[in-house]
């Protein structure tokens, strides 16, 4: 805790990488996604670890509770009120995840739904299946080539991300799950869009429409 507490002198709010003790398939897939997002997004991935001072929410008010992407909502609220937000690269906070295949698949859709707060990212994922369909109509081999080359590129990005953010907190083969993480989104993003247009998604027994 002393290692973490010193960062409150630098940031009003900060986040860190998760440190798992066990690495089931769901953790390997999610970690590979964290590595990739950390490479491309300067705000870094939201992993559920968000350290902040209670006084800042007392001062600025609590953000909208009716939002699925709670970490984003809480962090973005502080950003809008001028508080400093950072990412701590040399600390990993203990985490655990043990879910069924059903819950894993449900997570894929919820994560795609959360991407609605990032319009360019969400649109990119939505565009992949239509593009591949058009390419298939031109030449049946092109979508396969696109799938393979994209998978290789994403896996390479996962490797770079793991070198930078997960070299000591994850098995060395974790980045190999990057393509699995990626290719869920072109499908689940369409499901998320349908859910959004029909009123939202159920989470903890309540239907939530606002992504974040």
PDB file of C-alpha atoms in Angstrom:
ATOM      1  CA  UNK A   1       0.000   0.000   0.000  1.00  0.00           C
ATOM      2  CA  UNK A   2       2.928   2.367   0.625  1.00  0.00           C
ATOM      3  CA  UNK A   3       4.014   1.930  -3.002  1.00  0.00           C
ATOM      4  CA  UNK A   4       0.539   2.875  -4.207  1.00  0.00           C
ATOM      5  CA  UNK A   5      -0.100   5.702  -1.755  1.00  0.00           C
ATOM      6  CA  UNK A   6       2.874   7.753  -2.968  1.00  0.00           C
ATOM      7  CA  UNK A   7       1.138   8.282  -6.306  1.00  0.00           C
ATOM      8  CA  UNK A   8      -1.602  10.300  -4.639  1.00  0.00           C
ATOM      9  CA  UNK A   9       0.997  13.059  -4.403  1.00  0.00           C
ATOM     10  CA  UNK A  10       1.280  12.996  -8.206  1.00  0.00           C
ATOM     11  CA  UNK A  11      -2.289  12.302  -9.371  1.00  0.00           C
ATOM     12  CA  UNK A  12      -5.807  12.981  -8.144  1.00  0.00           C
ATOM     13  CA  UNK A  13      -6.842   9.703  -9.756  1.00  0.00           C
ATOM     14  CA  UNK A  14      -4.747   6.889 -11.200  1.00  0.00           C
ATOM     15  CA  UNK A  15      -5.025   3.339 -12.465  1.00  0.00           C
ATOM     16  CA  UNK A  16      -2.676   0.383 -12.759  1.00  0.00           C
ATOM     17  CA  UNK A  17      -2.347  -3.026 -14.347  1.00  0.00           C
ATOM     18  CA  UNK A  18      -4.059  -6.009 -12.688  1.00  0.00           C
ATOM     19  CA  UNK A  19      -1.950  -8.773 -11.158  1.00  0.00           C
ATOM     20  CA  UNK A  20      -3.564 -12.222 -11.402  1.00  0.00           C
ATOM     21  CA  UNK A  21      -2.429 -15.289  -9.499  1.00  0.00           C
ATOM     22  CA  UNK A  22      -4.144 -17.703 -11.884  1.00  0.00           C
ATOM     23  CA  UNK A  23      -4.473 -17.433 -15.654  1.00  0.00           C
ATOM     24  CA  UNK A  24      -7.536 -19.166 -17.092  1.00  0.00           C
ATOM     25  CA  UNK A  25      -8.413 -18.553 -20.749  1.00  0.00           C
ATOM     26  CA  UNK A  26     -10.624 -15.572 -19.877  1.00  0.00           C
ATOM     27  CA  UNK A  27      -7.762 -13.771 -18.127  1.00  0.00           C
ATOM     28  CA  UNK A  28      -5.327 -14.458 -20.988  1.00  0.00           C
ATOM     29  CA  UNK A  29      -7.782 -13.057 -23.542  1.00  0.00           C
ATOM     30  CA  UNK A  30      -8.571  -9.970 -21.460  1.00  0.00           C
ATOM     31  CA  UNK A  31      -4.927  -9.254 -20.625  1.00  0.00           C
ATOM     32  CA  UNK A  32      -3.947  -9.442 -24.285  1.00  0.00           C
ATOM     33  CA  UNK A  33      -6.644  -6.844 -24.945  1.00  0.00           C
ATOM     34  CA  UNK A  34      -5.264  -4.621 -22.200  1.00  0.00           C
ATOM     35  CA  UNK A  35      -1.811  -4.800 -23.768  1.00  0.00           C
ATOM     36  CA  UNK A  36      -3.162  -3.748 -27.168  1.00  0.00           C
ATOM     37  CA  UNK A  37      -5.305  -0.876 -25.910  1.00  0.00           C
ATOM     38  CA  UNK A  38      -2.412   0.415 -23.802  1.00  0.00           C
ATOM     39  CA  UNK A  39      -0.330   0.661 -26.974  1.00  0.00           C
ATOM     40  CA  UNK A  40      -2.906   2.734 -28.884  1.00  0.00           C
ATOM     41  CA  UNK A  41      -4.725   4.763 -26.209  1.00  0.00           C
ATOM     42  CA  UNK A  42      -2.761   7.261 -24.117  1.00  0.00           C
ATOM     43  CA  UNK A  43      -5.439   7.051 -21.408  1.00  0.00           C
ATOM     44  CA  UNK A  44      -4.748   3.297 -21.166  1.00  0.00           C
ATOM     45  CA  UNK A  45      -7.237   0.489 -20.679  1.00  0.00           C
ATOM     46  CA  UNK A  46      -9.814   0.510 -17.895  1.00  0.00           C
ATOM     47  CA  UNK A  47      -9.295  -2.647 -15.843  1.00  0.00           C
ATOM     48  CA  UNK A  48     -11.426  -1.988 -12.781  1.00  0.00           C
ATOM     49  CA  UNK A  49      -8.529  -0.567 -10.766  1.00  0.00           C
ATOM     50  CA  UNK A  50      -9.136   3.128 -10.142  1.00  0.00           C
ATOM     51  CA  UNK A  51      -7.569   4.914  -7.174  1.00  0.00           C
ATOM     52  CA  UNK A  52      -8.955   8.339  -6.243  1.00  0.00           C
ATOM     53  CA  UNK A  53      -9.595  10.682  -3.362  1.00  0.00           C
ATOM     54  CA  UNK A  54     -13.123  10.692  -1.975  1.00  0.00           C
ATOM     55  CA  UNK A  55     -12.897  14.442  -1.412  1.00  0.00           C
ATOM     56  CA  UNK A  56     -12.821  15.093  -5.164  1.00  0.00           C
ATOM     57  CA  UNK A  57     -16.203  13.421  -5.665  1.00  0.00           C
ATOM     58  CA  UNK A  58     -17.567  15.217  -2.630  1.00  0.00           C
ATOM     59  CA  UNK A  59     -16.459  18.473  -4.241  1.00  0.00           C
ATOM     60  CA  UNK A  60     -17.516  17.784  -7.830  1.00  0.00           C
ATOM     61  CA  UNK A  61     -20.502  15.520  -7.170  1.00  0.00           C
ATOM     62  CA  UNK A  62     -20.837  11.865  -8.058  1.00  0.00           C
ATOM     63  CA  UNK A  63     -21.085  11.000 -11.775  1.00  0.00           C
ATOM     64  CA  UNK A  64     -24.097   9.471 -13.484  1.00  0.00           C
ATOM     65  CA  UNK A  65     -24.852   6.087 -11.914  1.00  0.00           C
ATOM     66  CA  UNK A  66     -26.970   4.914 -14.849  1.00  0.00           C
ATOM     67  CA  UNK A  67     -24.021   3.956 -17.052  1.00  0.00           C
ATOM     68  CA  UNK A  68     -22.562   0.562 -17.915  1.00  0.00           C
ATOM     69  CA  UNK A  69     -18.918   1.623 -18.222  1.00  0.00           C
ATOM     70  CA  UNK A  70     -18.468   2.689 -14.601  1.00  0.00           C
ATOM     71  CA  UNK A  71     -14.663   3.096 -14.549  1.00  0.00           C
ATOM     72  CA  UNK A  72     -14.770   5.313 -17.640  1.00  0.00           C
ATOM     73  CA  UNK A  73     -17.663   7.336 -16.215  1.00  0.00           C
ATOM     74  CA  UNK A  74     -15.897   7.947 -12.912  1.00  0.00           C
ATOM     75  CA  UNK A  75     -12.556   8.824 -14.490  1.00  0.00           C
ATOM     76  CA  UNK A  76     -14.095  11.029 -17.184  1.00  0.00           C
ATOM     77  CA  UNK A  77     -16.063  12.904 -14.528  1.00  0.00           C
ATOM     78  CA  UNK A  78     -12.834  13.834 -12.747  1.00  0.00           C
ATOM     79  CA  UNK A  79     -11.155  14.812 -16.020  1.00  0.00           C
ATOM     80  CA  UNK A  80     -14.029  17.168 -16.846  1.00  0.00           C
ATOM     81  CA  UNK A  81     -13.623  18.854 -13.464  1.00  0.00           C
ATOM     82  CA  UNK A  82      -9.932  19.480 -14.019  1.00  0.00           C
ATOM     83  CA  UNK A  83      -8.429  16.767 -11.823  1.00  0.00           C
ATOM     84  CA  UNK A  84      -5.231  15.023 -12.868  1.00  0.00           C
ATOM     85  CA  UNK A  85      -5.567  11.400 -13.996  1.00  0.00           C
ATOM     86  CA  UNK A  86      -2.629   9.108 -14.635  1.00  0.00           C
ATOM     87  CA  UNK A  87      -1.483   5.577 -15.293  1.00  0.00           C
ATOM     88  CA  UNK A  88       1.036   3.912 -12.979  1.00  0.00           C
ATOM     89  CA  UNK A  89       3.232   1.522 -14.936  1.00  0.00           C
ATOM     90  CA  UNK A  90       5.421   0.110 -12.155  1.00  0.00           C
ATOM     91  CA  UNK A  91       2.601  -1.128  -9.904  1.00  0.00           C
ATOM     92  CA  UNK A  92       0.167  -4.007 -10.499  1.00  0.00           C
ATOM     93  CA  UNK A  93      -2.795  -4.485  -8.175  1.00  0.00           C
ATOM     94  CA  UNK A  94      -4.026  -7.949  -7.236  1.00  0.00           C
ATOM     95  CA  UNK A  95      -7.070  -9.183  -9.150  1.00  0.00           C
ATOM     96  CA  UNK A  96      -8.952 -12.426  -9.746  1.00  0.00           C
ATOM     97  CA  UNK A  97     -11.295 -13.745 -12.420  1.00  0.00           C
ATOM     98  CA  UNK A  98     -12.956 -17.129 -12.537  1.00  0.00           C
ATOM     99  CA  UNK A  99     -15.966 -17.164 -14.858  1.00  0.00           C
ATOM    100  CA  UNK A 100     -17.895 -19.671 -16.924  1.00  0.00           C
ATOM    101  CA  UNK A 101     -17.908 -19.751 -20.726  1.00  0.00           C
ATOM    102  CA  UNK A 102     -21.404 -18.242 -20.657  1.00  0.00           C
ATOM    103  CA  UNK A 103     -20.254 -15.323 -18.509  1.00  0.00           C
ATOM    104  CA  UNK A 104     -17.180 -14.919 -20.691  1.00  0.00           C
ATOM    105  CA  UNK A 105     -19.355 -14.550 -23.793  1.00  0.00           C
ATOM    106  CA  UNK A 106     -21.661 -12.129 -21.975  1.00  0.00           C
ATOM    107  CA  UNK A 107     -18.599 -10.058 -21.106  1.00  0.00           C
ATOM    108  CA  UNK A 108     -17.625  -9.854 -24.788  1.00  0.00           C
ATOM    109  CA  UNK A 109     -20.948  -8.200 -25.573  1.00  0.00           C
ATOM    110  CA  UNK A 110     -20.796  -5.828 -22.594  1.00  0.00           C
ATOM    111  CA  UNK A 111     -17.264  -4.777 -23.510  1.00  0.00           C
ATOM    112  CA  UNK A 112     -18.442  -4.098 -27.061  1.00  0.00           C
ATOM    113  CA  UNK A 113     -21.319  -2.054 -25.645  1.00  0.00           C
ATOM    114  CA  UNK A 114     -18.905  -0.027 -23.538  1.00  0.00           C
ATOM    115  CA  UNK A 115     -16.991   0.832 -26.713  1.00  0.00           C
ATOM    116  CA  UNK A 116     -19.926   3.024 -27.729  1.00  0.00           C
ATOM    117  CA  UNK A 117     -18.258   5.758 -25.649  1.00  0.00           C
ATOM    118  CA  UNK A 118     -15.423   5.602 -28.213  1.00  0.00           C
ATOM    119  CA  UNK A 119     -17.256   6.333 -31.511  1.00  0.00           C
ATOM    120  CA  UNK A 120     -14.255   5.819 -33.806  1.00  0.00           C
ATOM    121  CA  UNK A 121     -13.313   2.522 -32.171  1.00  0.00           C
ATOM    122  CA  UNK A 122     -16.893   1.289 -32.185  1.00  0.00           C
ATOM    123  CA  UNK A 123     -17.407   2.297 -35.842  1.00  0.00           C
ATOM    124  CA  UNK A 124     -14.172   0.569 -36.820  1.00  0.00           C
ATOM    125  CA  UNK A 125     -15.354  -2.732 -35.354  1.00  0.00           C
ATOM    126  CA  UNK A 126     -18.789  -2.351 -36.946  1.00  0.00           C
ATOM    127  CA  UNK A 127     -17.215  -1.795 -40.347  1.00  0.00           C
ATOM    128  CA  UNK A 128     -15.123  -4.966 -40.420  1.00  0.00           C
ATOM    129  CA  UNK A 129     -17.843  -7.497 -41.256  1.00  0.00           C
ATOM    130  CA  UNK A 130     -19.409  -5.376 -44.049  1.00  0.00           C
ATOM    131  CA  UNK A 131     -15.944  -4.788 -45.530  1.00  0.00           C
ATOM    132  CA  UNK A 132     -15.160  -8.491 -45.462  1.00  0.00           C
ATOM    133  CA  UNK A 133     -18.522  -9.268 -47.062  1.00  0.00           C
ATOM    134  CA  UNK A 134     -17.870  -6.827 -49.917  1.00  0.00           C
ATOM    135  CA  UNK A 135     -14.378  -8.239 -50.397  1.00  0.00           C
ATOM    136  CA  UNK A 136     -15.813 -11.762 -50.434  1.00  0.00           C
ATOM    137  CA  UNK A 137     -18.130 -10.752 -53.284  1.00  0.00           C
ATOM    138  CA  UNK A 138     -15.092  -9.520 -55.216  1.00  0.00           C
ATOM    139  CA  UNK A 139     -12.856 -12.497 -54.503  1.00  0.00           C
ATOM    140  CA  UNK A 140     -13.506 -15.223 -51.944  1.00  0.00           C
ATOM    141  CA  UNK A 141      -9.804 -15.404 -51.029  1.00  0.00           C
ATOM    142  CA  UNK A 142      -9.434 -11.746 -50.032  1.00  0.00           C
ATOM    143  CA  UNK A 143     -11.355 -11.942 -46.692  1.00  0.00           C
ATOM    144  CA  UNK A 144      -9.194 -14.888 -45.636  1.00  0.00           C
ATOM    145  CA  UNK A 145      -6.033 -12.953 -46.481  1.00  0.00           C
ATOM    146  CA  UNK A 146      -7.388  -9.948 -44.543  1.00  0.00           C
ATOM    147  CA  UNK A 147      -8.248 -12.169 -41.577  1.00  0.00           C
ATOM    148  CA  UNK A 148      -4.786 -13.740 -41.462  1.00  0.00           C
ATOM    149  CA  UNK A 149      -2.816 -10.507 -41.952  1.00  0.00           C
ATOM    150  CA  UNK A 150      -4.945  -8.646 -39.404  1.00  0.00           C
ATOM    151  CA  UNK A 151      -4.542 -11.466 -36.890  1.00  0.00           C
ATOM    152  CA  UNK A 152      -0.769 -11.406 -37.344  1.00  0.00           C
ATOM    153  CA  UNK A 153      -0.670  -7.608 -36.947  1.00  0.00           C
ATOM    154  CA  UNK A 154      -2.859  -7.701 -33.826  1.00  0.00           C
ATOM    155  CA  UNK A 155      -0.742 -10.474 -32.306  1.00  0.00           C
ATOM    156  CA  UNK A 156       2.391  -8.413 -32.946  1.00  0.00           C
ATOM    157  CA  UNK A 157       0.745  -5.423 -31.228  1.00  0.00           C
ATOM    158  CA  UNK A 158      -0.112  -7.715 -28.324  1.00  0.00           C
ATOM    159  CA  UNK A 159       3.538  -8.737 -28.102  1.00  0.00           C
ATOM    160  CA  UNK A 160       4.677  -5.104 -28.025  1.00  0.00           C
ATOM    161  CA  UNK A 161       2.058  -4.356 -25.384  1.00  0.00           C
ATOM    162  CA  UNK A 162       3.127  -7.271 -23.230  1.00  0.00           C
ATOM    163  CA  UNK A 163       6.776  -6.252 -23.451  1.00  0.00           C
ATOM    164  CA  UNK A 164       5.857  -2.759 -22.270  1.00  0.00           C
ATOM    165  CA  UNK A 165       3.076  -3.462 -19.763  1.00  0.00           C
ATOM    166  CA  UNK A 166       3.019  -7.135 -18.829  1.00  0.00           C
ATOM    167  CA  UNK A 167       6.479  -8.602 -19.006  1.00  0.00           C
ATOM    168  CA  UNK A 168       6.512  -9.525 -15.325  1.00  0.00           C
ATOM    169  CA  UNK A 169       2.816  -9.992 -14.545  1.00  0.00           C
ATOM    170  CA  UNK A 170       1.618 -12.466 -17.184  1.00  0.00           C
ATOM    171  CA  UNK A 171       2.762 -15.726 -18.798  1.00  0.00           C
ATOM    172  CA  UNK A 172       5.066 -15.047 -21.775  1.00  0.00           C
ATOM    173  CA  UNK A 173       2.558 -16.559 -24.224  1.00  0.00           C
ATOM    174  CA  UNK A 174      -0.330 -14.263 -23.223  1.00  0.00           C
ATOM    175  CA  UNK A 175      -0.019 -12.077 -26.351  1.00  0.00           C
ATOM    176  CA  UNK A 176      -0.876 -15.118 -28.491  1.00  0.00           C
ATOM    177  CA  UNK A 177      -4.512 -14.643 -27.390  1.00  0.00           C
ATOM    178  CA  UNK A 178      -4.650 -11.180 -28.961  1.00  0.00           C
ATOM    179  CA  UNK A 179      -6.407 -12.263 -32.151  1.00  0.00           C
ATOM    180  CA  UNK A 180      -9.099 -14.060 -30.141  1.00  0.00           C
ATOM    181  CA  UNK A 181      -9.705 -10.864 -28.151  1.00  0.00           C
ATOM    182  CA  UNK A 182      -9.878  -8.805 -31.338  1.00  0.00           C
ATOM    183  CA  UNK A 183     -12.159 -10.928 -33.527  1.00  0.00           C
ATOM    184  CA  UNK A 184     -14.963 -11.050 -30.997  1.00  0.00           C
ATOM    185  CA  UNK A 185     -15.588  -7.326 -31.521  1.00  0.00           C
ATOM    186  CA  UNK A 186     -16.691  -7.330 -35.187  1.00  0.00           C
ATOM    187  CA  UNK A 187     -19.529  -9.662 -34.123  1.00  0.00           C
ATOM    188  CA  UNK A 188     -20.361  -8.444 -30.621  1.00  0.00           C
ATOM    189  CA  UNK A 189     -20.364  -4.802 -31.710  1.00  0.00           C
ATOM    190  CA  UNK A 190     -23.375  -5.492 -33.948  1.00  0.00           C
ATOM    191  CA  UNK A 191     -25.111  -7.217 -31.044  1.00  0.00           C
ATOM    192  CA  UNK A 192     -24.276  -4.200 -28.870  1.00  0.00           C
ATOM    193  CA  UNK A 193     -25.719  -1.823 -31.487  1.00  0.00           C
ATOM    194  CA  UNK A 194     -28.933  -3.845 -31.585  1.00  0.00           C
ATOM    195  CA  UNK A 195     -29.111  -3.784 -27.780  1.00  0.00           C
ATOM    196  CA  UNK A 196     -28.576  -0.028 -27.749  1.00  0.00           C
ATOM    197  CA  UNK A 197     -31.327   0.598 -30.301  1.00  0.00           C
ATOM    198  CA  UNK A 198     -33.728  -1.615 -28.348  1.00  0.00           C
ATOM    199  CA  UNK A 199     -33.227   0.009 -24.961  1.00  0.00           C
ATOM    200  CA  UNK A 200     -29.905  -1.168 -23.581  1.00  0.00           C
ATOM    201  CA  UNK A 201     -28.454  -4.183 -21.787  1.00  0.00           C
ATOM    202  CA  UNK A 202     -29.329  -5.867 -18.530  1.00  0.00           C
ATOM    203  CA  UNK A 203     -26.687  -5.620 -15.835  1.00  0.00           C
ATOM    204  CA  UNK A 204     -27.295  -6.714 -12.253  1.00  0.00           C
ATOM    205  CA  UNK A 205     -30.996  -7.026 -12.981  1.00  0.00           C
ATOM    206  CA  UNK A 206     -31.350  -3.492 -14.354  1.00  0.00           C
ATOM    207  CA  UNK A 207     -31.544  -2.377 -17.958  1.00  0.00           C
ATOM    208  CA  UNK A 208     -28.890   0.202 -18.754  1.00  0.00           C
ATOM    209  CA  UNK A 209     -28.805   2.156 -22.021  1.00  0.00           C
ATOM    210  CA  UNK A 210     -26.073   4.736 -21.460  1.00  0.00           C
ATOM    211  CA  UNK A 211     -22.669   3.215 -22.148  1.00  0.00           C
ATOM    212  CA  UNK A 212     -20.735   5.750 -20.135  1.00  0.00           C
TER     213      UNK A 212
END
